[in-house]
Amino acid sequence: MNTAFESLVETDVDLQPHNTLNISAKARYFASVESEHQLKGILRHPKTEGLKIMVLGGGSNVLFAEDFDGLVLHIEIKGREVVKETDDYVWLKIGAGENWHQTVRYCVGQGWGGIENLSLIPGTVGAAPIQNIGAYGVELQEVFEYLEAVDIEGRETRRYEKEHCEFGYRDSIFKGELKGIVIVTNVVLKLSKNPVLNTSYGAIQAELEKRNLDQPTIRDISDIVIDIRNSKLPNPDLLGNAGSFFKNPIVKNEIYNRIKEEYPEAPGYKMGEYKTKVPAGWLIEEAGWKGKVVGNTGTYKQQALVIVNHGGATGGEILNLADQIKKSVKEQFGIALVPEVNIVTSDGTI
Ligand code: EPU
């Protein structure tokens, strides 16, 4: 008999310990899942039929705007295993529930390069490909090989190779066509035993010079990234936040040039021939929001793109602040900011 639902699913669970914005919101049903077998058991159970399902990893990129009237599946599938190895590379299979940063440090310790620039990103390994996490000149897709996922009916395990994942800036097929259709259980990364370091990001270069490191190792890069992040981004254990709240907008060159006429110092990064990425943090700061406190919420004093919970904020309050910021950036620059965090309402993600 399939007893997975009865034994694993709790009712009316407060999600506060499960989201880094530190928002109190309830899940009607909640289950922590430690294996693919348990996951399939729950998904196939008759009581699951018809329930809205939300998958939660580290809760570091989610805003619970309301209580969730469905089943939250907290993925805690663990394990790291080398599934293939050559003189130059290892293919590491990692459980979706493993902590991302601990995995980075494990790889750094083994001398396997490729993800050291992604140190200290909060969240789990399973969430990493969904939004193609990126920082300091590196994106997950550069080391991604394939992932395994279970279909939402819990019938089968499917394998998705890199070329099928449609990776883009903070984007993948798992946020589009396959959203709500599959649940990631394992991720396989191809890591290099002879790492080529990516030191293209200005702040990394500056730190290397400051520390007189002309032959840095992947551990040096990881340590530097940790220090840079700590200096710019709030620690969610001390101040609730979900990292960058919005994506950096990619606009037509005409729009960027128009902004430049009025604000000659406006930063922008060329994206191919016709488009420019404008840092949302700059737009938000220019719109007057940096470090502003609004009730229990506000933006971080060192990084305007990060919305924070000063304590006791509701999801609705955070959403309200995000809307106000969006509105003023739209009025001042004509640019519509798009959230990077997943916003969860009572009946699903918007
Ligand atoms: N800026 C301001 N004011 C601010 C913040 C930023 O003017 O308050 C301008 C500055 O010109 C700065 C530029 O924005 O040089 C870029 O800022 P930063 O280097 O902090 O990076 P970001 O574009 O704001 C992105 C990612 C971060 C990632 C960093 C480093 C997005 C949405 N965010 O932020 O990712 O850590 O680059 O690579 O792409 C996250 O996704 O949660 C996240 C933190």
XYZ file of C-alpha atoms in Angstrom, residues 85-285:
201
model
C 36.104 10.540 -14.763
C 38.884 11.198 -17.294
C 42.386 12.641 -16.890
C 40.923 16.127 -17.326
C 37.354 16.093 -15.997
C 35.003 14.641 -13.409
C 31.265 14.320 -13.800
C 29.722 14.834 -10.386
C 26.142 13.757 -9.728
C 24.605 15.736 -6.865
C 21.288 15.318 -5.069
C 18.893 18.217 -5.671
C 18.613 18.852 -1.925
C 22.331 19.383 -1.326
C 23.280 22.893 -0.264
C 24.815 24.743 -3.230
C 27.599 26.550 -1.378
C 28.718 23.441 0.531
C 28.902 21.681 -2.822
C 31.063 24.476 -4.235
C 33.441 24.245 -1.259
C 33.555 20.447 -1.558
C 34.566 20.782 -5.235
C 37.140 23.471 -4.405
C 38.592 21.109 -1.781
C 38.884 18.349 -4.377
C 40.604 20.737 -6.828
C 37.714 20.541 -9.302
C 37.172 23.870 -10.997
C 34.233 25.533 -12.688
C 31.895 26.710 -9.935
C 34.246 28.623 -7.613
C 32.847 31.973 -8.870
C 29.422 30.780 -7.728
C 30.509 30.517 -4.080
C 28.103 31.583 -1.346
C 25.003 31.653 -3.551
C 22.265 30.548 -1.180
C 19.937 27.705 -2.082
C 20.110 24.122 -3.217
C 21.707 22.284 -6.114
C 18.298 21.392 -7.577
C 17.320 25.047 -7.869
C 20.587 26.073 -9.544
C 19.704 25.027 -13.126
C 16.126 26.281 -12.898
C 17.250 29.896 -12.898
C 20.706 29.185 -14.320
C 22.395 30.825 -11.332
C 25.184 33.203 -12.206
C 27.648 35.515 -10.540
C 31.036 37.142 -11.129
C 31.274 36.248 -14.811
C 30.148 32.602 -14.609
C 26.797 30.901 -15.175
C 25.811 27.399 -14.156
C 25.196 26.370 -17.771
C 28.970 26.462 -18.382
C 29.499 23.349 -16.241
C 26.058 21.774 -16.506
C 25.936 18.354 -18.176
C 22.436 16.946 -17.498
C 19.817 16.621 -14.805
C 17.299 14.033 -13.746
C 13.734 14.930 -12.908
C 10.522 13.151 -12.004
C 7.335 13.990 -13.889
C 4.600 15.612 -11.814
C 2.482 12.439 -11.867
C 5.406 10.549 -10.325
C 5.392 7.992 -13.119
C 8.871 8.279 -14.576
C 12.363 9.706 -14.228
C 13.472 11.783 -17.190
C 16.907 12.994 -18.200
C 17.454 16.484 -19.634
C 20.722 17.177 -21.433
C 22.155 20.691 -21.499
C 21.013 21.378 -25.075
C 17.398 20.729 -24.056
C 17.447 23.074 -21.073
C 17.180 26.372 -23.023
C 19.481 28.172 -20.604
C 19.454 31.963 -20.716
C 20.112 34.833 -18.315
C 18.445 33.645 -15.072
C 16.288 31.382 -17.219
C 15.744 27.808 -18.413
C 13.046 25.530 -19.797
C 12.209 24.621 -16.179
C 10.891 28.159 -15.662
C 9.020 28.021 -18.977
C 7.523 25.053 -20.796
C 8.400 22.547 -18.063
C 7.297 24.661 -15.120
C 5.057 22.561 -12.911
C 5.672 19.529 -15.135
C 8.865 18.051 -13.665
C 10.700 18.040 -10.327
C 14.500 17.998 -10.342
C 16.052 15.153 -8.319
C 19.742 15.149 -9.371
C 22.114 17.416 -11.260
C 25.313 16.346 -13.034
C 28.129 18.871 -13.434
C 31.280 18.491 -15.519
C 34.161 19.936 -13.524
C 37.738 20.458 -14.583
C 40.804 18.939 -12.936
C 42.899 21.625 -14.705
C 40.803 24.665 -13.942
C 40.936 27.771 -16.109
C 40.090 30.646 -13.820
C 37.548 33.303 -14.719
C 38.857 36.572 -13.291
C 37.105 38.851 -15.779
C 34.909 40.536 -13.160
C 36.423 43.853 -12.075
C 35.960 43.305 -8.350
C 37.781 39.941 -8.514
C 40.689 41.475 -10.424
C 40.964 44.287 -7.901
C 41.080 41.814 -4.987
C 43.734 39.663 -6.703
C 45.936 42.718 -7.074
C 45.300 43.835 -3.528
C 46.265 40.389 -2.219
C 49.273 40.120 -4.560
C 48.015 36.854 -6.014
C 49.486 36.478 -9.484
C 48.963 32.709 -9.608
C 45.605 32.292 -7.887
C 44.006 28.936 -7.221
C 40.303 28.077 -7.340
C 40.336 28.332 -3.550
C 41.643 31.922 -3.807
C 38.840 32.802 -6.223
C 36.232 31.149 -4.019
C 37.553 33.010 -0.935
C 37.521 36.325 -2.808
C 33.970 35.801 -4.080
C 32.863 34.985 -0.532
C 34.424 38.224 0.728
C 32.899 40.332 -2.060
C 29.455 38.851 -1.509
C 29.701 39.329 2.247
C 30.599 42.987 1.736
C 27.724 43.685 -0.683
C 24.881 41.351 0.147
C 23.078 40.916 3.457
C 23.389 37.590 5.272
C 19.876 36.111 5.223
C 20.441 34.642 8.705
C 20.739 38.201 10.015
C 18.504 40.176 7.637
C 15.772 38.468 5.615
C 16.286 38.783 1.854
C 16.182 36.805 -1.372
C 19.224 38.282 -3.152
C 18.486 40.338 -6.245
C 14.757 40.937 -6.286
C 14.587 41.899 -9.974
C 16.497 40.796 -13.058
C 18.821 43.260 -14.716
C 16.787 44.508 -17.683
C 18.189 43.994 -21.167
C 17.034 46.901 -23.315
C 17.473 48.092 -26.894
C 20.534 50.299 -27.389
C 18.235 53.248 -28.279
C 16.675 53.120 -24.839
C 20.040 52.902 -23.105
C 21.428 55.772 -25.220
C 18.424 57.898 -24.329
C 19.085 57.264 -20.613
C 22.770 58.092 -21.151
C 21.877 61.513 -22.536
C 20.260 62.429 -19.268
C 22.519 60.370 -16.970
C 25.980 60.230 -18.597
C 27.270 57.987 -15.787
C 24.577 55.300 -16.365
C 26.280 51.880 -16.320
C 25.483 49.397 -19.066
C 26.945 46.167 -20.467
C 26.684 45.380 -24.171
C 24.708 42.226 -24.920
C 25.491 41.538 -28.563
C 25.091 44.273 -31.158
C 21.659 45.683 -30.410
C 21.056 45.372 -26.692
C 22.446 46.594 -23.385
C 22.026 45.183 -19.891
C 21.354 47.948 -17.386
C 21.952 47.172 -13.700
C 18.575 47.241 -11.968
C 20.395 48.262 -8.763
C 21.459 51.503 -10.438
C 17.948 52.253 -11.755
C 16.481 51.638 -8.292
C 19.129 53.771 -6.590
